[in-house]
Amino acid sequence: MLPVPQSPPPTVLAPTIRRIGAITLIMLFTAAAVLAIIRRGPWYDEFYTFYLVRPGTPLSLLWPAWLRDNHPPLFYALAWLWARLLGWCGLSATVEAGRTINLALLALTVGLMAMIARHDAWFKRLGWYYGVALAAMFPALDQIDQLRSYFLSFALTALVLPLLVHHIRCVRPSSRQSLALGGMLTLAFSVHLVTTVVIAGLVAGVIILLTLARRRADAARLTQIAVLAAIPFAISTAMQLTTLVANTQTFWIPPGFNGGRWAIETELAGALGANLVLDLIALAGLGVTLVSATRRDAQAQTTMMVIIALTGGLMLALAMLVAVHLHRPLLITRYLVAVDPVVAFVLALGACRLARRLPAPAVIASDLAVLAAAALAIHANLDRTLHQPSWDGTGRVIAALVQSCPDTRVYPNMDWNANPRNFPPHDNHEVVPFAYGYVAQRLGFSLALPGSHDLSHRCPTLFWTEHANDQHPDAQTVIGRLRSAGYPIGSGRMMRIGHGWILVARP
């Protein structure tokens, strides 16, 4: 009689399940990211980025435009290099192709995270929950499919945190660890102004904690690393300062305390609600950690020091951002993507502490539940991001109308785009008509020649407005403006789609 194979013990199964789960989750998230990159319609800010890195334009013309924007030029430089790489590979220059830079950033982030875990056993235990928490958060998928700098902010913050926390856990970190943190801080400081403040707040929180713990040498060393890392950002800010101040004299972000508070609350609530199973496990783990810390458990006390430093640093950063917002509005949810990795790290700390207290079968069950919740969150996030308004909403309707009646005339009605066209930097004045032309070419219809006022007598004449979500005129108001501009419109009806509309006019 053959012996019955014995199942591996739970202590062996747990790390195996985590490895398989991590690979599965990475594949699932990557597949969702690829789908979102391909299928999500473009929006105005992506056209702005694409215009500022467009092929065939000398760098001598693009570089000043990068400095005219309100953010450091790092992402524009990376996107410009990526566009050149795509061109060298024979790939066409499109917004969707440009978005694939974020897939490269994702691969690099996963690789660096694995490298950190390989050299840090403490983070290796934590990394499973950290990765699952990050993957389930809406900004991870919502920003990876955009030709903007927000996913880079998300990824760099996620990488800074374990390197920064290492300086709490270890007395006199090695030169290699300090160099790694310095390099990551240099990049993280130079992506987006709000991200810079969040990262600076986190660093300040750790420095304050080290000082209070009488580790003044470590606090001084971390201060030196942060100051050196901030030099490139300081240089670029000095080059942009005059333009930056002028650009924000009149700004489109809603001012006032309530606007800033709403943005912060929305981002924090979204991060905390991304994976409810992980939330429950983390909450229990944080409770266990607090109790253990009061009983002088050294590991629990270290974990509490990390939590206090990160949450205190985040609160300091948010307070600074609100103060700036009251003077010059700058807080909206997508600018706050650096907040989400901080929440993910704290949740991972709690979950990891509880897992070390549970028997192996319970850990396996909880890991599977957390993984399933993350998979469901990714699916929901994909559906949500694909249904966000874009220029494809109005564009595809126009393409269908033109196909059904080829003599249809299409006019971009930019009279309602005065705000984006007139907002500094002045590149906006060129990006708006570029966006209309790009979408028309992409979807296979032609725009009427500039200066023409003729209407089609066989088919409708379409007046197309996009990126006007803050305006809600009725058809008669739109017709009245067009008549005063010289268009002989007899009647028309208006279709509101997403952040734009189409006026279907007849002579």
PDB file of C-alpha atoms in Angstrom, residues 57-223:
ATOM      1  CA  THR A  57       9.944  69.649 -31.506  1.00  0.00           C
ATOM      2  CA  PRO A  58      13.461  70.681 -30.442  1.00  0.00           C
ATOM      3  CA  LEU A  59      14.299  70.357 -26.766  1.00  0.00           C
ATOM      4  CA  SER A  60      15.347  74.016 -26.829  1.00  0.00           C
ATOM      5  CA  LEU A  61      11.660  74.913 -27.326  1.00  0.00           C
ATOM      6  CA  LEU A  62      10.245  72.360 -24.908  1.00  0.00           C
ATOM      7  CA  TRP A  63      12.535  73.018 -21.935  1.00  0.00           C
ATOM      8  CA  PRO A  64      11.297  76.610 -21.372  1.00  0.00           C
ATOM      9  CA  ALA A  65       7.715  75.300 -21.489  1.00  0.00           C
ATOM     10  CA  TRP A  66       8.539  72.780 -18.764  1.00  0.00           C
ATOM     11  CA  LEU A  67       9.842  75.583 -16.569  1.00  0.00           C
ATOM     12  CA  ARG A  68       6.688  77.620 -17.234  1.00  0.00           C
ATOM     13  CA  ASP A  69       4.529  74.953 -15.589  1.00  0.00           C
ATOM     14  CA  ASN A  70       3.651  74.924 -11.882  1.00  0.00           C
ATOM     15  CA  HIS A  71       5.576  71.750 -11.072  1.00  0.00           C
ATOM     16  CA  PRO A  72       9.199  70.598 -11.277  1.00  0.00           C
ATOM     17  CA  PRO A  73      10.294  69.494 -14.767  1.00  0.00           C
ATOM     18  CA  LEU A  74      11.363  65.942 -13.807  1.00  0.00           C
ATOM     19  CA  PHE A  75       8.318  64.126 -15.175  1.00  0.00           C
ATOM     20  CA  TYR A  76       8.351  66.093 -18.421  1.00  0.00           C
ATOM     21  CA  ALA A  77      11.989  65.116 -18.894  1.00  0.00           C
ATOM     22  CA  LEU A  78      11.201  61.441 -18.264  1.00  0.00           C
ATOM     23  CA  ALA A  79       8.156  61.543 -20.572  1.00  0.00           C
ATOM     24  CA  TRP A  80      10.235  63.249 -23.273  1.00  0.00           C
ATOM     25  CA  LEU A  81      12.915  60.533 -23.026  1.00  0.00           C
ATOM     26  CA  TRP A  82      10.224  57.842 -23.080  1.00  0.00           C
ATOM     27  CA  ALA A  83       8.654  59.350 -26.208  1.00  0.00           C
ATOM     28  CA  ARG A  84      12.064  59.273 -27.893  1.00  0.00           C
ATOM     29  CA  LEU A  85      12.509  55.648 -26.866  1.00  0.00           C
ATOM     30  CA  LEU A  86       9.124  54.757 -28.351  1.00  0.00           C
ATOM     31  CA  GLY A  87      10.104  56.532 -31.552  1.00  0.00           C
ATOM     32  CA  TRP A  88      13.379  54.639 -31.725  1.00  0.00           C
ATOM     33  CA  CYS A  89      11.370  51.422 -31.354  1.00  0.00           C
ATOM     34  CA  GLY A  90       9.170  52.438 -34.283  1.00  0.00           C
ATOM     35  CA  LEU A  91       6.048  53.022 -32.161  1.00  0.00           C
ATOM     36  CA  SER A  92       3.665  55.850 -32.976  1.00  0.00           C
ATOM     37  CA  ALA A  93       3.440  58.904 -30.729  1.00  0.00           C
ATOM     38  CA  THR A  94       0.051  58.889 -28.997  1.00  0.00           C
ATOM     39  CA  VAL A  95      -1.245  59.715 -25.548  1.00  0.00           C
ATOM     40  CA  GLU A  96      -1.858  56.003 -24.932  1.00  0.00           C
ATOM     41  CA  ALA A  97       1.702  55.119 -25.940  1.00  0.00           C
ATOM     42  CA  GLY A  98       3.035  57.859 -23.670  1.00  0.00           C
ATOM     43  CA  ARG A  99       1.088  56.414 -20.732  1.00  0.00           C
ATOM     44  CA  THR A 100       3.157  53.232 -20.910  1.00  0.00           C
ATOM     45  CA  ILE A 101       5.927  55.077 -19.094  1.00  0.00           C
ATOM     46  CA  ASN A 102       3.953  54.243 -15.963  1.00  0.00           C
ATOM     47  CA  LEU A 103       4.241  50.515 -16.687  1.00  0.00           C
ATOM     48  CA  ALA A 104       8.011  50.949 -16.720  1.00  0.00           C
ATOM     49  CA  LEU A 105       7.767  52.855 -13.437  1.00  0.00           C
ATOM     50  CA  LEU A 106       5.610  50.062 -12.007  1.00  0.00           C
ATOM     51  CA  ALA A 107       8.162  47.409 -12.961  1.00  0.00           C
ATOM     52  CA  LEU A 108      10.954  49.503 -11.481  1.00  0.00           C
ATOM     53  CA  THR A 109       8.996  50.076  -8.266  1.00  0.00           C
ATOM     54  CA  VAL A 110       8.226  46.377  -7.805  1.00  0.00           C
ATOM     55  CA  GLY A 111      11.871  45.503  -8.478  1.00  0.00           C
ATOM     56  CA  LEU A 112      13.200  48.060  -6.008  1.00  0.00           C
ATOM     57  CA  MET A 113      10.645  47.012  -3.401  1.00  0.00           C
ATOM     58  CA  ALA A 114      11.804  43.401  -3.776  1.00  0.00           C
ATOM     59  CA  MET A 115      15.413  44.540  -3.453  1.00  0.00           C
ATOM     60  CA  ILE A 116      14.655  46.403  -0.229  1.00  0.00           C
ATOM     61  CA  ALA A 117      12.879  43.326   1.152  1.00  0.00           C
ATOM     62  CA  ARG A 118      15.845  41.133   0.228  1.00  0.00           C
ATOM     63  CA  HIS A 119      18.185  43.241   2.351  1.00  0.00           C
ATOM     64  CA  ASP A 120      15.747  43.981   5.194  1.00  0.00           C
ATOM     65  CA  ALA A 121      14.085  41.027   6.909  1.00  0.00           C
ATOM     66  CA  TRP A 122      11.788  43.346   8.886  1.00  0.00           C
ATOM     67  CA  PHE A 123      10.399  44.924   5.734  1.00  0.00           C
ATOM     68  CA  LYS A 124      10.185  41.519   4.043  1.00  0.00           C
ATOM     69  CA  ARG A 125       7.591  40.467   6.631  1.00  0.00           C
ATOM     70  CA  LEU A 126       5.776  43.780   6.242  1.00  0.00           C
ATOM     71  CA  GLY A 127       6.043  43.989   2.458  1.00  0.00           C
ATOM     72  CA  TRP A 128       3.248  41.499   1.720  1.00  0.00           C
ATOM     73  CA  TYR A 129       0.605  43.600   3.458  1.00  0.00           C
ATOM     74  CA  TYR A 130       2.127  46.838   2.155  1.00  0.00           C
ATOM     75  CA  GLY A 131       1.958  45.673  -1.452  1.00  0.00           C
ATOM     76  CA  VAL A 132      -1.598  44.378  -1.102  1.00  0.00           C
ATOM     77  CA  ALA A 133      -2.693  47.654   0.496  1.00  0.00           C
ATOM     78  CA  LEU A 134      -1.091  49.732  -2.268  1.00  0.00           C
ATOM     79  CA  ALA A 135      -2.560  47.642  -5.098  1.00  0.00           C
ATOM     80  CA  ALA A 136      -6.109  48.024  -3.769  1.00  0.00           C
ATOM     81  CA  MET A 137      -6.002  51.807  -3.522  1.00  0.00           C
ATOM     82  CA  PHE A 138      -7.867  53.677  -6.236  1.00  0.00           C
ATOM     83  CA  PRO A 139      -5.079  56.164  -7.105  1.00  0.00           C
ATOM     84  CA  ALA A 140      -2.714  53.301  -7.940  1.00  0.00           C
ATOM     85  CA  LEU A 141      -4.837  52.285 -10.933  1.00  0.00           C
ATOM     86  CA  ASP A 142      -6.442  55.656 -11.587  1.00  0.00           C
ATOM     87  CA  GLN A 143      -3.068  57.396 -11.962  1.00  0.00           C
ATOM     88  CA  ILE A 144      -1.088  54.666 -13.724  1.00  0.00           C
ATOM     89  CA  ASP A 145      -3.268  55.113 -16.826  1.00  0.00           C
ATOM     90  CA  GLN A 146      -2.646  58.855 -17.162  1.00  0.00           C
ATOM     91  CA  LEU A 147       0.141  60.725 -18.922  1.00  0.00           C
ATOM     92  CA  ARG A 148       0.744  62.801 -15.813  1.00  0.00           C
ATOM     93  CA  SER A 149       3.178  62.763 -12.898  1.00  0.00           C
ATOM     94  CA  TYR A 150       0.792  61.462 -10.234  1.00  0.00           C
ATOM     95  CA  PHE A 151       1.699  57.776 -10.457  1.00  0.00           C
ATOM     96  CA  LEU A 152       5.374  58.722 -10.163  1.00  0.00           C
ATOM     97  CA  SER A 153       4.499  60.598  -6.947  1.00  0.00           C
ATOM     98  CA  PHE A 154       2.642  57.536  -5.668  1.00  0.00           C
ATOM     99  CA  ALA A 155       5.472  55.128  -6.518  1.00  0.00           C
ATOM    100  CA  LEU A 156       8.297  57.281  -5.135  1.00  0.00           C
ATOM    101  CA  THR A 157       6.464  57.863  -1.853  1.00  0.00           C
ATOM    102  CA  ALA A 158       5.892  54.112  -1.572  1.00  0.00           C
ATOM    103  CA  LEU A 159       9.647  53.544  -1.997  1.00  0.00           C
ATOM    104  CA  VAL A 160      10.741  56.345   0.334  1.00  0.00           C
ATOM    105  CA  LEU A 161       8.757  55.005   3.301  1.00  0.00           C
ATOM    106  CA  PRO A 162      10.628  51.721   3.990  1.00  0.00           C
ATOM    107  CA  LEU A 163      13.973  53.491   3.500  1.00  0.00           C
ATOM    108  CA  LEU A 164      12.948  56.314   5.825  1.00  0.00           C
ATOM    109  CA  VAL A 165      11.562  53.955   8.473  1.00  0.00           C
ATOM    110  CA  HIS A 166      14.863  52.037   8.410  1.00  0.00           C
ATOM    111  CA  HIS A 167      16.476  55.132   9.934  1.00  0.00           C
ATOM    112  CA  ILE A 168      14.111  54.837  12.919  1.00  0.00           C
ATOM    113  CA  ARG A 169      14.743  51.150  13.436  1.00  0.00           C
ATOM    114  CA  CYS A 170      18.519  51.164  13.004  1.00  0.00           C
ATOM    115  CA  VAL A 171      21.109  53.181  14.884  1.00  0.00           C
ATOM    116  CA  ARG A 172      23.727  54.574  12.499  1.00  0.00           C
ATOM    117  CA  PRO A 173      22.413  53.167   9.200  1.00  0.00           C
ATOM    118  CA  SER A 174      25.061  52.159   6.684  1.00  0.00           C
ATOM    119  CA  SER A 175      26.349  54.504   3.969  1.00  0.00           C
ATOM    120  CA  ARG A 176      24.583  52.365   1.365  1.00  0.00           C
ATOM    121  CA  GLN A 177      21.255  52.741   3.132  1.00  0.00           C
ATOM    122  CA  SER A 178      21.751  56.479   3.503  1.00  0.00           C
ATOM    123  CA  LEU A 179      22.703  56.787  -0.158  1.00  0.00           C
ATOM    124  CA  ALA A 180      19.589  54.851  -1.220  1.00  0.00           C
ATOM    125  CA  LEU A 181      17.366  57.100   0.890  1.00  0.00           C
ATOM    126  CA  GLY A 182      19.091  60.222  -0.413  1.00  0.00           C
ATOM    127  CA  GLY A 183      18.631  59.192  -4.033  1.00  0.00           C
ATOM    128  CA  MET A 184      14.968  58.371  -3.543  1.00  0.00           C
ATOM    129  CA  LEU A 185      14.334  61.624  -1.686  1.00  0.00           C
ATOM    130  CA  THR A 186      16.016  63.585  -4.476  1.00  0.00           C
ATOM    131  CA  LEU A 187      13.523  62.171  -6.964  1.00  0.00           C
ATOM    132  CA  ALA A 188      10.506  62.386  -4.656  1.00  0.00           C
ATOM    133  CA  PHE A 189      11.172  66.057  -3.874  1.00  0.00           C
ATOM    134  CA  SER A 190      11.208  66.897  -7.596  1.00  0.00           C
ATOM    135  CA  VAL A 191       7.940  65.502  -8.972  1.00  0.00           C
ATOM    136  CA  HIS A 192       5.067  67.602  -7.666  1.00  0.00           C
ATOM    137  CA  LEU A 193       4.901  70.469  -5.177  1.00  0.00           C
ATOM    138  CA  VAL A 194       2.284  68.800  -2.972  1.00  0.00           C
ATOM    139  CA  THR A 195       4.294  65.573  -2.941  1.00  0.00           C
ATOM    140  CA  THR A 196       7.356  67.587  -1.944  1.00  0.00           C
ATOM    141  CA  VAL A 197       5.529  68.961   1.090  1.00  0.00           C
ATOM    142  CA  VAL A 198       4.207  65.514   2.096  1.00  0.00           C
ATOM    143  CA  ILE A 199       7.658  63.923   1.830  1.00  0.00           C
ATOM    144  CA  ALA A 200       9.251  66.834   3.693  1.00  0.00           C
ATOM    145  CA  GLY A 201       6.659  66.453   6.460  1.00  0.00           C
ATOM    146  CA  LEU A 202       7.387  62.723   6.802  1.00  0.00           C
ATOM    147  CA  VAL A 203      11.132  63.376   7.005  1.00  0.00           C
ATOM    148  CA  ALA A 204      10.531  66.106   9.568  1.00  0.00           C
ATOM    149  CA  GLY A 205       8.390  63.712  11.637  1.00  0.00           C
ATOM    150  CA  VAL A 206      11.207  61.159  11.749  1.00  0.00           C
ATOM    151  CA  ILE A 207      13.820  63.815  12.597  1.00  0.00           C
ATOM    152  CA  ILE A 208      11.677  65.138  15.458  1.00  0.00           C
ATOM    153  CA  LEU A 209      11.141  61.619  16.809  1.00  0.00           C
ATOM    154  CA  LEU A 210      14.868  60.805  16.667  1.00  0.00           C
ATOM    155  CA  THR A 211      15.647  64.055  18.444  1.00  0.00           C
ATOM    156  CA  LEU A 212      13.104  63.358  21.204  1.00  0.00           C
ATOM    157  CA  ALA A 213      14.542  59.839  21.554  1.00  0.00           C
ATOM    158  CA  ARG A 214      17.969  61.443  22.156  1.00  0.00           C
ATOM    159  CA  ARG A 215      19.377  60.027  18.950  1.00  0.00           C
ATOM    160  CA  ARG A 216      20.731  63.387  17.894  1.00  0.00           C
ATOM    161  CA  ALA A 217      23.487  61.953  15.710  1.00  0.00           C
ATOM    162  CA  ASP A 218      20.946  59.977  13.667  1.00  0.00           C
ATOM    163  CA  ALA A 219      18.668  63.027  13.487  1.00  0.00           C
ATOM    164  CA  ALA A 220      21.556  65.194  12.246  1.00  0.00           C
ATOM    165  CA  ARG A 221      22.535  62.602   9.655  1.00  0.00           C
ATOM    166  CA  LEU A 222      18.981  62.345   8.326  1.00  0.00           C
ATOM    167  CA  THR A 223      18.768  66.140   8.199  1.00  0.00           C
TER     168      THR A 223
END
